[in-house]
JSON list of C-alpha atoms in Angstrom, two decimals:
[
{"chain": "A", "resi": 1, "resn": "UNK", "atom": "CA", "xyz": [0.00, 0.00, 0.00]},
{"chain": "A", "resi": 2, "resn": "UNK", "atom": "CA", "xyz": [1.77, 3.59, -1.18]},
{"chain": "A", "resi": 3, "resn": "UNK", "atom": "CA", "xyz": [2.63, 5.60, 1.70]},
{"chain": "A", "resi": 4, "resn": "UNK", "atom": "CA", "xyz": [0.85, 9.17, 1.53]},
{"chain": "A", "resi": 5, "resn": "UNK", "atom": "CA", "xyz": [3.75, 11.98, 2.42]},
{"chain": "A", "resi": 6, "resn": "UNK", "atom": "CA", "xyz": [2.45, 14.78, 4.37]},
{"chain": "A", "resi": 7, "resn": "UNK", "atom": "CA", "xyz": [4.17, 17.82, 4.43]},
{"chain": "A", "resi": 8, "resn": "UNK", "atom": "CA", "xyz": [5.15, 19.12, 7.65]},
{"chain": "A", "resi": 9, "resn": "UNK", "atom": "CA", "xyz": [2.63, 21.89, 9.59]},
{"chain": "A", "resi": 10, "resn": "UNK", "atom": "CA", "xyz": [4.10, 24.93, 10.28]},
{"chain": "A", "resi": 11, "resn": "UNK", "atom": "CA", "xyz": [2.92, 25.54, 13.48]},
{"chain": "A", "resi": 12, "resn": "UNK", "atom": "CA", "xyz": [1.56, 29.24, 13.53]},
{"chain": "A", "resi": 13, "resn": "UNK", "atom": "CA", "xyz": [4.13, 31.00, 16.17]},
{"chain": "A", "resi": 14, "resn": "UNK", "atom": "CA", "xyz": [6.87, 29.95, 13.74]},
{"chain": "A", "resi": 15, "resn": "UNK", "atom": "CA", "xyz": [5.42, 32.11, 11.02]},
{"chain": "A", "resi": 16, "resn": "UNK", "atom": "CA", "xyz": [6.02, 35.62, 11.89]},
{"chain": "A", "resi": 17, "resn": "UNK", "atom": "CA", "xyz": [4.36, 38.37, 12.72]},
{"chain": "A", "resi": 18, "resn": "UNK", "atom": "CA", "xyz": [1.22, 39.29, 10.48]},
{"chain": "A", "resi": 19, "resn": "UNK", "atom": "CA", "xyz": [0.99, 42.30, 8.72]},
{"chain": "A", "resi": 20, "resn": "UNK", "atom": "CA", "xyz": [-2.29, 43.96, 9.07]},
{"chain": "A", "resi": 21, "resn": "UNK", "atom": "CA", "xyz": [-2.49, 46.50, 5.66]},
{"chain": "A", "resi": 22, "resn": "UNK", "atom": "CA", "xyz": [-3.00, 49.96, 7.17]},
{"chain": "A", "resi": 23, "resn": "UNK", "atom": "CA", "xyz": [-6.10, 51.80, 6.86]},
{"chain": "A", "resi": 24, "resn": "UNK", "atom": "CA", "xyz": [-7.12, 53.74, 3.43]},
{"chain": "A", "resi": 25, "resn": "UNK", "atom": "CA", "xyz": [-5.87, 57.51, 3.87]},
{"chain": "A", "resi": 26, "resn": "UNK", "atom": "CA", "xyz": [-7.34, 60.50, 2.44]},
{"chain": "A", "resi": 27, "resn": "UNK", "atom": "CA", "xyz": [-4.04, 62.45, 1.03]},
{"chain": "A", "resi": 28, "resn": "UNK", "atom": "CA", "xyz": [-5.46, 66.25, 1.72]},
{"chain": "A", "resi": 29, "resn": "UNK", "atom": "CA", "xyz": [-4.82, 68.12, -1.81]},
{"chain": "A", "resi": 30, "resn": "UNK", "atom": "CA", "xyz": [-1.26, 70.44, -1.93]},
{"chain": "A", "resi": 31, "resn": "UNK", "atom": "CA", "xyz": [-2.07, 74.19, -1.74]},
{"chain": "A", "resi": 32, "resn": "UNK", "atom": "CA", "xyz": [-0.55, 76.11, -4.58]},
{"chain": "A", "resi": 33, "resn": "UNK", "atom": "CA", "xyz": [3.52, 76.51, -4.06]},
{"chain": "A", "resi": 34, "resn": "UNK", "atom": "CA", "xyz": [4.12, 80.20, -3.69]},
{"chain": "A", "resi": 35, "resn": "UNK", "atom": "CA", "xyz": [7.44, 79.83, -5.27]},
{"chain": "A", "resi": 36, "resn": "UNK", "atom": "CA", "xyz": [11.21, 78.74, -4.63]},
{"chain": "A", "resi": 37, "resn": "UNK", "atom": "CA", "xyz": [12.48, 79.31, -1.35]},
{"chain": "A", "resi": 38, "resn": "UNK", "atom": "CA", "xyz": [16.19, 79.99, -0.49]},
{"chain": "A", "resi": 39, "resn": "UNK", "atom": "CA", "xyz": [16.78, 77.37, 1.73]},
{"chain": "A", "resi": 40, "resn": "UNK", "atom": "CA", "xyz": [15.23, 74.28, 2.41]},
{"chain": "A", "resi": 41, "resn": "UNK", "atom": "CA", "xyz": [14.29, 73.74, 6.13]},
{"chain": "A", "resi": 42, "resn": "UNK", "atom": "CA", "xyz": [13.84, 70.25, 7.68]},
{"chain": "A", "resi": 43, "resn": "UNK", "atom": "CA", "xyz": [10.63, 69.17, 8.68]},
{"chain": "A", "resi": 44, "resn": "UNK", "atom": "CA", "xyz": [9.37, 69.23, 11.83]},
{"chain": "A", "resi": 45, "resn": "UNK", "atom": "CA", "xyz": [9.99, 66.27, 14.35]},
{"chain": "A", "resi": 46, "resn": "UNK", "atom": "CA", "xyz": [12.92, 64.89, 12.11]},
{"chain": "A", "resi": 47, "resn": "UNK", "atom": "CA", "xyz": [15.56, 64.99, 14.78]},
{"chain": "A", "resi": 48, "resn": "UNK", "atom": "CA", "xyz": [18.95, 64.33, 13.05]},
{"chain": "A", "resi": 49, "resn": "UNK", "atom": "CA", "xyz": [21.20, 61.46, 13.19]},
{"chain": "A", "resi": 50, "resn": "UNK", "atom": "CA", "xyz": [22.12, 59.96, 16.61]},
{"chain": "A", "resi": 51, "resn": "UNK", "atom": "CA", "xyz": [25.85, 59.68, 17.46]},
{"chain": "A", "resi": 52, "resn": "UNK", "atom": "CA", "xyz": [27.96, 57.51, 16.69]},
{"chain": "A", "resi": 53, "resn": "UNK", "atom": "CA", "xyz": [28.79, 54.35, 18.15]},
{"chain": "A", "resi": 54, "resn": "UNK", "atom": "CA", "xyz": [32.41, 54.02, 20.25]},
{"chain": "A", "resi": 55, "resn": "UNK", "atom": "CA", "xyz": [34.57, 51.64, 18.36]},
{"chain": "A", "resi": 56, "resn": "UNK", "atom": "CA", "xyz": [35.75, 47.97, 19.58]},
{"chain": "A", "resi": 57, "resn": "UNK", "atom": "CA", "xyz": [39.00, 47.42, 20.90]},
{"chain": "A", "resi": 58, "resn": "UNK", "atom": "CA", "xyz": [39.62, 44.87, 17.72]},
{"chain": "A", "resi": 59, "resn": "UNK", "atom": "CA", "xyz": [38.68, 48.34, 15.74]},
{"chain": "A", "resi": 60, "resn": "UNK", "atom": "CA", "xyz": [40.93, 50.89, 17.50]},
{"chain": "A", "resi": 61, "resn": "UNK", "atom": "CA", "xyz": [43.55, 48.31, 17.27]},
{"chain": "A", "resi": 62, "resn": "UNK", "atom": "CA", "xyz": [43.17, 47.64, 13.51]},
{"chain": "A", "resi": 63, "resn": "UNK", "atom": "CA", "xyz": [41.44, 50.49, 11.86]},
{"chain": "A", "resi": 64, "resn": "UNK", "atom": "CA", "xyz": [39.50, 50.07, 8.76]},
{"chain": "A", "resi": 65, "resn": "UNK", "atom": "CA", "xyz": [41.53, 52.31, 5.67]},
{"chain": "A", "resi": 66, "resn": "UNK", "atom": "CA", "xyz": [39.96, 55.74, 5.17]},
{"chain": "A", "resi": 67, "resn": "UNK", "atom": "CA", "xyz": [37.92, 55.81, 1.81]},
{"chain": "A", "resi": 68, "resn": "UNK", "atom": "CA", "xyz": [38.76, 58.13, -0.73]},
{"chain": "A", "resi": 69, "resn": "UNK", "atom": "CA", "xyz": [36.32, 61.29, -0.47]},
{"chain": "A", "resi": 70, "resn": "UNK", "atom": "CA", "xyz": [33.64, 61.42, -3.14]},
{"chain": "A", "resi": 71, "resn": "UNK", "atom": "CA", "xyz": [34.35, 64.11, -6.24]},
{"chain": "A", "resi": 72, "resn": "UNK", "atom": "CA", "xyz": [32.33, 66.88, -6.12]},
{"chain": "A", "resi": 73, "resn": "UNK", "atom": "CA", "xyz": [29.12, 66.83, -7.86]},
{"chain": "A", "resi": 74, "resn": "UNK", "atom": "CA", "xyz": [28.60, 68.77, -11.13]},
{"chain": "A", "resi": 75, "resn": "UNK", "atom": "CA", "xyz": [25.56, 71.08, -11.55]},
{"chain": "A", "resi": 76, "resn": "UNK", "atom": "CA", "xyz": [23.37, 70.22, -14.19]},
{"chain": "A", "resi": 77, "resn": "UNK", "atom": "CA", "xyz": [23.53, 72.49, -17.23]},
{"chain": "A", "resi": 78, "resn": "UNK", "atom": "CA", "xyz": [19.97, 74.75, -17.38]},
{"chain": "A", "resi": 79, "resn": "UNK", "atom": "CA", "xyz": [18.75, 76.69, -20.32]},
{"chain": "A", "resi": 80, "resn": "UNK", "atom": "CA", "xyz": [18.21, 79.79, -18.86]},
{"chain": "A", "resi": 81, "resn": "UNK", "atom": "CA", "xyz": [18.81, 79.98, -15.04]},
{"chain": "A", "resi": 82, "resn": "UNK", "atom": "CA", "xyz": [17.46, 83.35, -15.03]},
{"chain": "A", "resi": 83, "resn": "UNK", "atom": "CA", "xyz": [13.85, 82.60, -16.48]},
{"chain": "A", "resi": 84, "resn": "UNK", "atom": "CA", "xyz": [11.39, 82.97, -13.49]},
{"chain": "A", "resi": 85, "resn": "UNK", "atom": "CA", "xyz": [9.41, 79.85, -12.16]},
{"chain": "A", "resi": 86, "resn": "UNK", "atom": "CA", "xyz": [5.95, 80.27, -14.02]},
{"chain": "A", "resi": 87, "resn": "UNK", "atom": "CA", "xyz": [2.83, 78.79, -12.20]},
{"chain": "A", "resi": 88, "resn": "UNK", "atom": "CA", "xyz": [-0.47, 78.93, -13.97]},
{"chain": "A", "resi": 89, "resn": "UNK", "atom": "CA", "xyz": [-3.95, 79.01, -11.83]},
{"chain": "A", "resi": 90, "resn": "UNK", "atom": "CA", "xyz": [-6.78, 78.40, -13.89]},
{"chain": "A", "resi": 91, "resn": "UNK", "atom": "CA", "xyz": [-9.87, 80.87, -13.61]},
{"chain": "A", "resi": 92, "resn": "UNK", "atom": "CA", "xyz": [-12.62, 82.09, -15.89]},
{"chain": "A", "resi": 93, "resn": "UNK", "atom": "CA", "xyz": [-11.99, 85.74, -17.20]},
{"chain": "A", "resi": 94, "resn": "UNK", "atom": "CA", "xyz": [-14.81, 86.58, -14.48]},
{"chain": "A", "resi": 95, "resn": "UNK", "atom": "CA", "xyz": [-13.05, 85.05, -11.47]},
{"chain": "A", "resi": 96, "resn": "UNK", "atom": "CA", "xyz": [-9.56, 85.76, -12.33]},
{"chain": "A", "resi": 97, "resn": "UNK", "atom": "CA", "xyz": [-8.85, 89.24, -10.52]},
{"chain": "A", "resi": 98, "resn": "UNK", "atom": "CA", "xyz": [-10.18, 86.65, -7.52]},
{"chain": "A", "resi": 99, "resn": "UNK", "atom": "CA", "xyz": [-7.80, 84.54, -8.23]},
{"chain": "A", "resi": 100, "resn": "UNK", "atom": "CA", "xyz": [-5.22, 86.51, -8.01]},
{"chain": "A", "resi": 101, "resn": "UNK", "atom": "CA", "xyz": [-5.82, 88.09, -5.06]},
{"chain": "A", "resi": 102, "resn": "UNK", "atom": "CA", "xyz": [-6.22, 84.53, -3.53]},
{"chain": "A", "resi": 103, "resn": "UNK", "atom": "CA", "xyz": [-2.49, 83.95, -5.00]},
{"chain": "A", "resi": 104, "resn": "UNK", "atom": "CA", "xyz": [-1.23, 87.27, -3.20]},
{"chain": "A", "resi": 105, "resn": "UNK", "atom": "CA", "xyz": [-2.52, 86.39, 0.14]},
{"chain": "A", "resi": 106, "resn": "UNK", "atom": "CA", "xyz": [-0.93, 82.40, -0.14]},
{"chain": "A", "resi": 107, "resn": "UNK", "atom": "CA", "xyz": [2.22, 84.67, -0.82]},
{"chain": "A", "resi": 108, "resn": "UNK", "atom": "CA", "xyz": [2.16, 86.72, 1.99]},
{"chain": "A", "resi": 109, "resn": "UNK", "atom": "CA", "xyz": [1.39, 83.83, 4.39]},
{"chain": "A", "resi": 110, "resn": "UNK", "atom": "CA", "xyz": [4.34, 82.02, 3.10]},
{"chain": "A", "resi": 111, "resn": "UNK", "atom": "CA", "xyz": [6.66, 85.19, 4.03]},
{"chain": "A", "resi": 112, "resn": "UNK", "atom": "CA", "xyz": [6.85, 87.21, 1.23]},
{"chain": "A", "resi": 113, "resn": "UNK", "atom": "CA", "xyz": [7.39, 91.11, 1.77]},
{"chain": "A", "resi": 114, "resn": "UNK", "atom": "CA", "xyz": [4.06, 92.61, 0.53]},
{"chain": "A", "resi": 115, "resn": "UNK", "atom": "CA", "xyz": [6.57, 94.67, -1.93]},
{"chain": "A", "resi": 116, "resn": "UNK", "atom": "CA", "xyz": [7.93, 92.19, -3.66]},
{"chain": "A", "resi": 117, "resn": "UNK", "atom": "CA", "xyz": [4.76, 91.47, -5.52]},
{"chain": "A", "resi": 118, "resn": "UNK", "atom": "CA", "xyz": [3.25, 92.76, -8.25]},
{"chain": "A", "resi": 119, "resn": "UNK", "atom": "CA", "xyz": [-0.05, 92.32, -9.85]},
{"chain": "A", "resi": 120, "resn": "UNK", "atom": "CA", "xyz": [-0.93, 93.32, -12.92]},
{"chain": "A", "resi": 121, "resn": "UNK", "atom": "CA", "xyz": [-4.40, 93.42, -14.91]},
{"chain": "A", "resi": 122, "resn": "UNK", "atom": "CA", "xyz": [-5.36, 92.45, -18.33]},
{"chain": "A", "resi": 123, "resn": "UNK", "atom": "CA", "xyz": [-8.89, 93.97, -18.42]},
{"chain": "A", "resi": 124, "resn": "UNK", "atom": "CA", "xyz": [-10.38, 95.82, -15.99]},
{"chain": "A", "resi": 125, "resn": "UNK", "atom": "CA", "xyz": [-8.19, 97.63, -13.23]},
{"chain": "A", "resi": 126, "resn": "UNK", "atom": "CA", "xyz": [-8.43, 96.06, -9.63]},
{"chain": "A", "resi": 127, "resn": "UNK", "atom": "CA", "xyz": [-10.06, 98.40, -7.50]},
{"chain": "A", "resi": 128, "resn": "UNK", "atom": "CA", "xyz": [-7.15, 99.22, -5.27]},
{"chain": "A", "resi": 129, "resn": "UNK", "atom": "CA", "xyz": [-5.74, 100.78, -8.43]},
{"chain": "A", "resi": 130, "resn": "UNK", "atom": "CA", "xyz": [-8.41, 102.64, -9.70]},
{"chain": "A", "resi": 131, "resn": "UNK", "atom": "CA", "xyz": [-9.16, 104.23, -6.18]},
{"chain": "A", "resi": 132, "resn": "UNK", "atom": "CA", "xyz": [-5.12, 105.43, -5.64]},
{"chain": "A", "resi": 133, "resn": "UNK", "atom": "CA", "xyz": [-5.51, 106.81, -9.59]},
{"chain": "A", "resi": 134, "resn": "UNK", "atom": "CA", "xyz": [-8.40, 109.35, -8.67]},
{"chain": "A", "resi": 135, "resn": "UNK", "atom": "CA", "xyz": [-5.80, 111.18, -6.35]},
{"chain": "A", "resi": 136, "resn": "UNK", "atom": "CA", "xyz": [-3.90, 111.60, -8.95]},
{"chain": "A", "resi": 137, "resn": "UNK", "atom": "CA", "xyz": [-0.69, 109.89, -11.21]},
{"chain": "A", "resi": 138, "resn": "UNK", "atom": "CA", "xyz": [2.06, 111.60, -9.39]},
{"chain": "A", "resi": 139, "resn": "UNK", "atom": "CA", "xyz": [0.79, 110.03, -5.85]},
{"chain": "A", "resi": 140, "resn": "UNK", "atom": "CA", "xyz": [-0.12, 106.96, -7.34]},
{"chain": "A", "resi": 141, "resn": "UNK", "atom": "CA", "xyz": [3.25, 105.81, -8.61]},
{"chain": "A", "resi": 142, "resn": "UNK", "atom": "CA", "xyz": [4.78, 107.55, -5.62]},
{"chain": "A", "resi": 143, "resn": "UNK", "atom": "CA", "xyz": [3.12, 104.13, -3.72]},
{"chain": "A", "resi": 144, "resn": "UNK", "atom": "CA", "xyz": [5.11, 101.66, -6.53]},
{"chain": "A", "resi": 145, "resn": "UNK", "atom": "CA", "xyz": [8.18, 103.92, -6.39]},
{"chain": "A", "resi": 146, "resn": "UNK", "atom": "CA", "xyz": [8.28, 103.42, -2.24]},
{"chain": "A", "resi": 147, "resn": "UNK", "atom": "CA", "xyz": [8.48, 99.60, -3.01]},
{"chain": "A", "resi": 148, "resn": "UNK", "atom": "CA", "xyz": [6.55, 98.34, 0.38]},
{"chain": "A", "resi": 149, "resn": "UNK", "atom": "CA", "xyz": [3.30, 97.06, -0.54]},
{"chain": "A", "resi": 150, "resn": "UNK", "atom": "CA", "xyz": [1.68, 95.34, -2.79]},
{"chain": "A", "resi": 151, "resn": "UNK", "atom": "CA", "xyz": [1.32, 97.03, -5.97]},
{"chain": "A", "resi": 152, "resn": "UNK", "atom": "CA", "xyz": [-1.83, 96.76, -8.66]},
{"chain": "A", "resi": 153, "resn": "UNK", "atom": "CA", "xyz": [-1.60, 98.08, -12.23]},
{"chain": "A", "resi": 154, "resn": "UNK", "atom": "CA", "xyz": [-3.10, 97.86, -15.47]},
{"chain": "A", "resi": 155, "resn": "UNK", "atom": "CA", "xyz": [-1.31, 96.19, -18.09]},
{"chain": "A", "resi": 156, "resn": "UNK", "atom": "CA", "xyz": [-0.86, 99.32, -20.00]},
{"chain": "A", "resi": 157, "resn": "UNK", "atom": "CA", "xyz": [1.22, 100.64, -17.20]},
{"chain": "A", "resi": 158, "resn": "UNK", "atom": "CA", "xyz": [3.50, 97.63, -16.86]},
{"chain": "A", "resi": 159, "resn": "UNK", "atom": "CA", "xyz": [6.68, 98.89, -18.42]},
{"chain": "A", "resi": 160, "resn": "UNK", "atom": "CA", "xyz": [6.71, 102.16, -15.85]},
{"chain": "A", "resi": 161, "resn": "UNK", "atom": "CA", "xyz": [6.79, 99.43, -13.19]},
{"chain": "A", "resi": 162, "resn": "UNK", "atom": "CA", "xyz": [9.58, 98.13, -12.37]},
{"chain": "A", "resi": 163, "resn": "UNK", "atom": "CA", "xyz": [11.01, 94.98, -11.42]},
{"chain": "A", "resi": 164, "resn": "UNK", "atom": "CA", "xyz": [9.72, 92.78, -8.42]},
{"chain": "A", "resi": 165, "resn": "UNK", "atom": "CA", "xyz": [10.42, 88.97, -7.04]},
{"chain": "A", "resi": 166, "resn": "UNK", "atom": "CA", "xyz": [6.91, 87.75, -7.80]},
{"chain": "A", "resi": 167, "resn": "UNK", "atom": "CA", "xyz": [4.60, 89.68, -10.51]},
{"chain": "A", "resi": 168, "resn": "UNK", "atom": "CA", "xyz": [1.00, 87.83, -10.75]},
{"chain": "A", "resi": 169, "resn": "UNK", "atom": "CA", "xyz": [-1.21, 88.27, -13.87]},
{"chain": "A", "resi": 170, "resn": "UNK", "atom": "CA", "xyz": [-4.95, 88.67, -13.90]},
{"chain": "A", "resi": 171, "resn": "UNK", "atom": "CA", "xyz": [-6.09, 87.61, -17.40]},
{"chain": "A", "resi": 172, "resn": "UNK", "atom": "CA", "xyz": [-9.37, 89.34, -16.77]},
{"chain": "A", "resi": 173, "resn": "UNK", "atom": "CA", "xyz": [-9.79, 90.43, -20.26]},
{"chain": "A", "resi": 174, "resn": "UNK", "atom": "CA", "xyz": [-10.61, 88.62, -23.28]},
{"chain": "A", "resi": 175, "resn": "UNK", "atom": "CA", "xyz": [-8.17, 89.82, -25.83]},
{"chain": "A", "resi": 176, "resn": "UNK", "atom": "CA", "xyz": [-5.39, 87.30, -26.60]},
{"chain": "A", "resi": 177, "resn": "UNK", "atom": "CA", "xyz": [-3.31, 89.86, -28.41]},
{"chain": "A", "resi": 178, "resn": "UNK", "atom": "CA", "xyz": [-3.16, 92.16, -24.92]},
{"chain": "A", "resi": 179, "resn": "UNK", "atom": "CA", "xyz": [-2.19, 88.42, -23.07]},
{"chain": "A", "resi": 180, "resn": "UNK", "atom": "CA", "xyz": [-0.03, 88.17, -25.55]},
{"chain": "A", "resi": 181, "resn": "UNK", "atom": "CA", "xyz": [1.92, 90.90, -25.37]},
{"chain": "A", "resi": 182, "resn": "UNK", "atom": "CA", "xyz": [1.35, 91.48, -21.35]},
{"chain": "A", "resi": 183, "resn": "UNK", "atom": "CA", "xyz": [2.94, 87.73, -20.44]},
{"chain": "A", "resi": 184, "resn": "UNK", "atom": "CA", "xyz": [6.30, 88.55, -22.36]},
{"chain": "A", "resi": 185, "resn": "UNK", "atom": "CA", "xyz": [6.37, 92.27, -19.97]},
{"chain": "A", "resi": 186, "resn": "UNK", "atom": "CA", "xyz": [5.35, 90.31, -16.76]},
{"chain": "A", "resi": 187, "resn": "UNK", "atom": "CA", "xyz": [8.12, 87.61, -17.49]},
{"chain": "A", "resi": 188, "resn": "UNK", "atom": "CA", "xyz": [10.50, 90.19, -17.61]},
{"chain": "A", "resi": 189, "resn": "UNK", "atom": "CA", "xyz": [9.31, 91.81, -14.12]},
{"chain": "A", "resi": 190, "resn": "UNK", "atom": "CA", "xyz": [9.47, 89.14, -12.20]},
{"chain": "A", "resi": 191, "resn": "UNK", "atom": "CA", "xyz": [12.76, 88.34, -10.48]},
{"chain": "A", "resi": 192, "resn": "UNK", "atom": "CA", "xyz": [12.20, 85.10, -9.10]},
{"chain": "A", "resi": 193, "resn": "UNK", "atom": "CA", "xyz": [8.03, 83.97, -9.78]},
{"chain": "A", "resi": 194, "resn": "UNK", "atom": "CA", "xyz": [5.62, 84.65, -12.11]},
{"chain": "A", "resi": 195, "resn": "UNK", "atom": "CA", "xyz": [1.51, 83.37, -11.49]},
{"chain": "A", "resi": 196, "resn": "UNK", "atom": "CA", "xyz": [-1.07, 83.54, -14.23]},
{"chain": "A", "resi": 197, "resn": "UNK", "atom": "CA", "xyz": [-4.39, 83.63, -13.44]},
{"chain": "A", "resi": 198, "resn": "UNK", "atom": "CA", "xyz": [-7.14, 82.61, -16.23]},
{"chain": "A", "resi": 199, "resn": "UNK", "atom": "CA", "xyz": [-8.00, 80.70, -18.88]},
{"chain": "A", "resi": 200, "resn": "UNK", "atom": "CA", "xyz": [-5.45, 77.57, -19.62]},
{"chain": "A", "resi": 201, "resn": "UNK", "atom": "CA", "xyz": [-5.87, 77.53, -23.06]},
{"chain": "A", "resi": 202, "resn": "UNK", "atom": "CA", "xyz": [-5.59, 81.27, -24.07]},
{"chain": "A", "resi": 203, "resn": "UNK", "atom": "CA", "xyz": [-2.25, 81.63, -21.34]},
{"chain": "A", "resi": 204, "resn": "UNK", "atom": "CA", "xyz": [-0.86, 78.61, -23.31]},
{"chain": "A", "resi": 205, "resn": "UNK", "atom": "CA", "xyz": [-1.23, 79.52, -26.33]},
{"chain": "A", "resi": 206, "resn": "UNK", "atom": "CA", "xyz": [0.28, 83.06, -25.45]},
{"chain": "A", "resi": 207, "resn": "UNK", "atom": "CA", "xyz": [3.31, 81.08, -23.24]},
{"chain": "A", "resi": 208, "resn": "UNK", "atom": "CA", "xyz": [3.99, 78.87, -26.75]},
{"chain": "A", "resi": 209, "resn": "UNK", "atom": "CA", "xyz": [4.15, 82.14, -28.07]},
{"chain": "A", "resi": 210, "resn": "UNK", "atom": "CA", "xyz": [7.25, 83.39, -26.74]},
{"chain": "A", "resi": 211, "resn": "UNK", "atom": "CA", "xyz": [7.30, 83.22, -23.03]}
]
């Protein structure tokens, strides 16, 4: 009669620890990045590493060779290291003067000096603008010229202003030919950042234009 071979039970506390799959998370959705920072700062609750461990008696007696330091890295080559970051925030023409006051306050809580932003308007003037122009030009550009607030102008006025960090674009009007020509000015303004509030399609199309 054939012998039946059973294989061998592995009883369960020889197995290992289970792992239980952790629960589903939620990942909460990134706010917009304000722009490049100068230095990055660890996160919180990271503690660095721990020191070292003394060495054996076998090791100070016979210590291991020293190995040869690592050559210095070489930066990668960029096109233009001077271009600003763009960031582009879409927004219907309606809601993009919203948008980019929603932009200027994420800037401001992330640290940036209210002067070194400016915003500039496609279509209609922001409000702040219009109200500072009824007391006349001379005051009004006294404000821009004192460089420590946040500055609104109309697109028309963009190459009296200078130069800032950040300049953010509300594509509140219509017209590609005004984007078009207003994105190349803004790129040039901005030192470090440059958001575009509006309509995706029309801001590419005026970006694969020349920006």
């Amino acid at each position: 009669m054939p012998l039946i071979s059973e294989e061998p039970q592995i009883p369960e506390s020889a197995q290992g620890p289970r792992v239980t799959p952790a629960a589903g998370r939620t990942t909460p959705t990134p706010r917009p990045v304000p722009g490049p920072r100068s230095a990055a700062t660890p996160r919180p609750g990271r503690p660095g590493p721990g020191p070292a461990r003394p060495a054996s008696p076998a090791q100070r007696a016979h210590p291991a060779p020293a190995a040869p330091a690592p050559a210095p890295a070489r930066p990668k080559p960029t096109e233009n290291p001077s271009a600003p970051q763009i960031q582009l925030i879409p927004a219907p023409v309606a809601g993009a003067l919203d948008a980019a006051e929603e932009a200027v306050d994420l800037l401001l809580e992330s640290g940036r000096a209210p002067g070194d932003i400016l915003v500039l308007t496609t279509g209609e003037q922001h409000p702040w603008a219009a109200h500072e122009l009824s007391f006349g030009e001379a005051a009004y550009w006294a404000q821009h010229d004192a460089g420590d607030d946040v500055f609104f102008a109309d697109v028309s006025a963009a190459g009296r202003a200078g130069s800032r960090p950040v300049v953010v674009v509300a594509v509140n009007g219509d017209a590609d030919p005004t984007v078009a020509r207003t994105l190349p000015v803004a790129r040039d303004r901005a030192g470090a950042l440059l958001i575009v509030c509006g309509d995706p399609q029309t801001i590419n199309s005026a970006l694969g234009a020349g920006v």
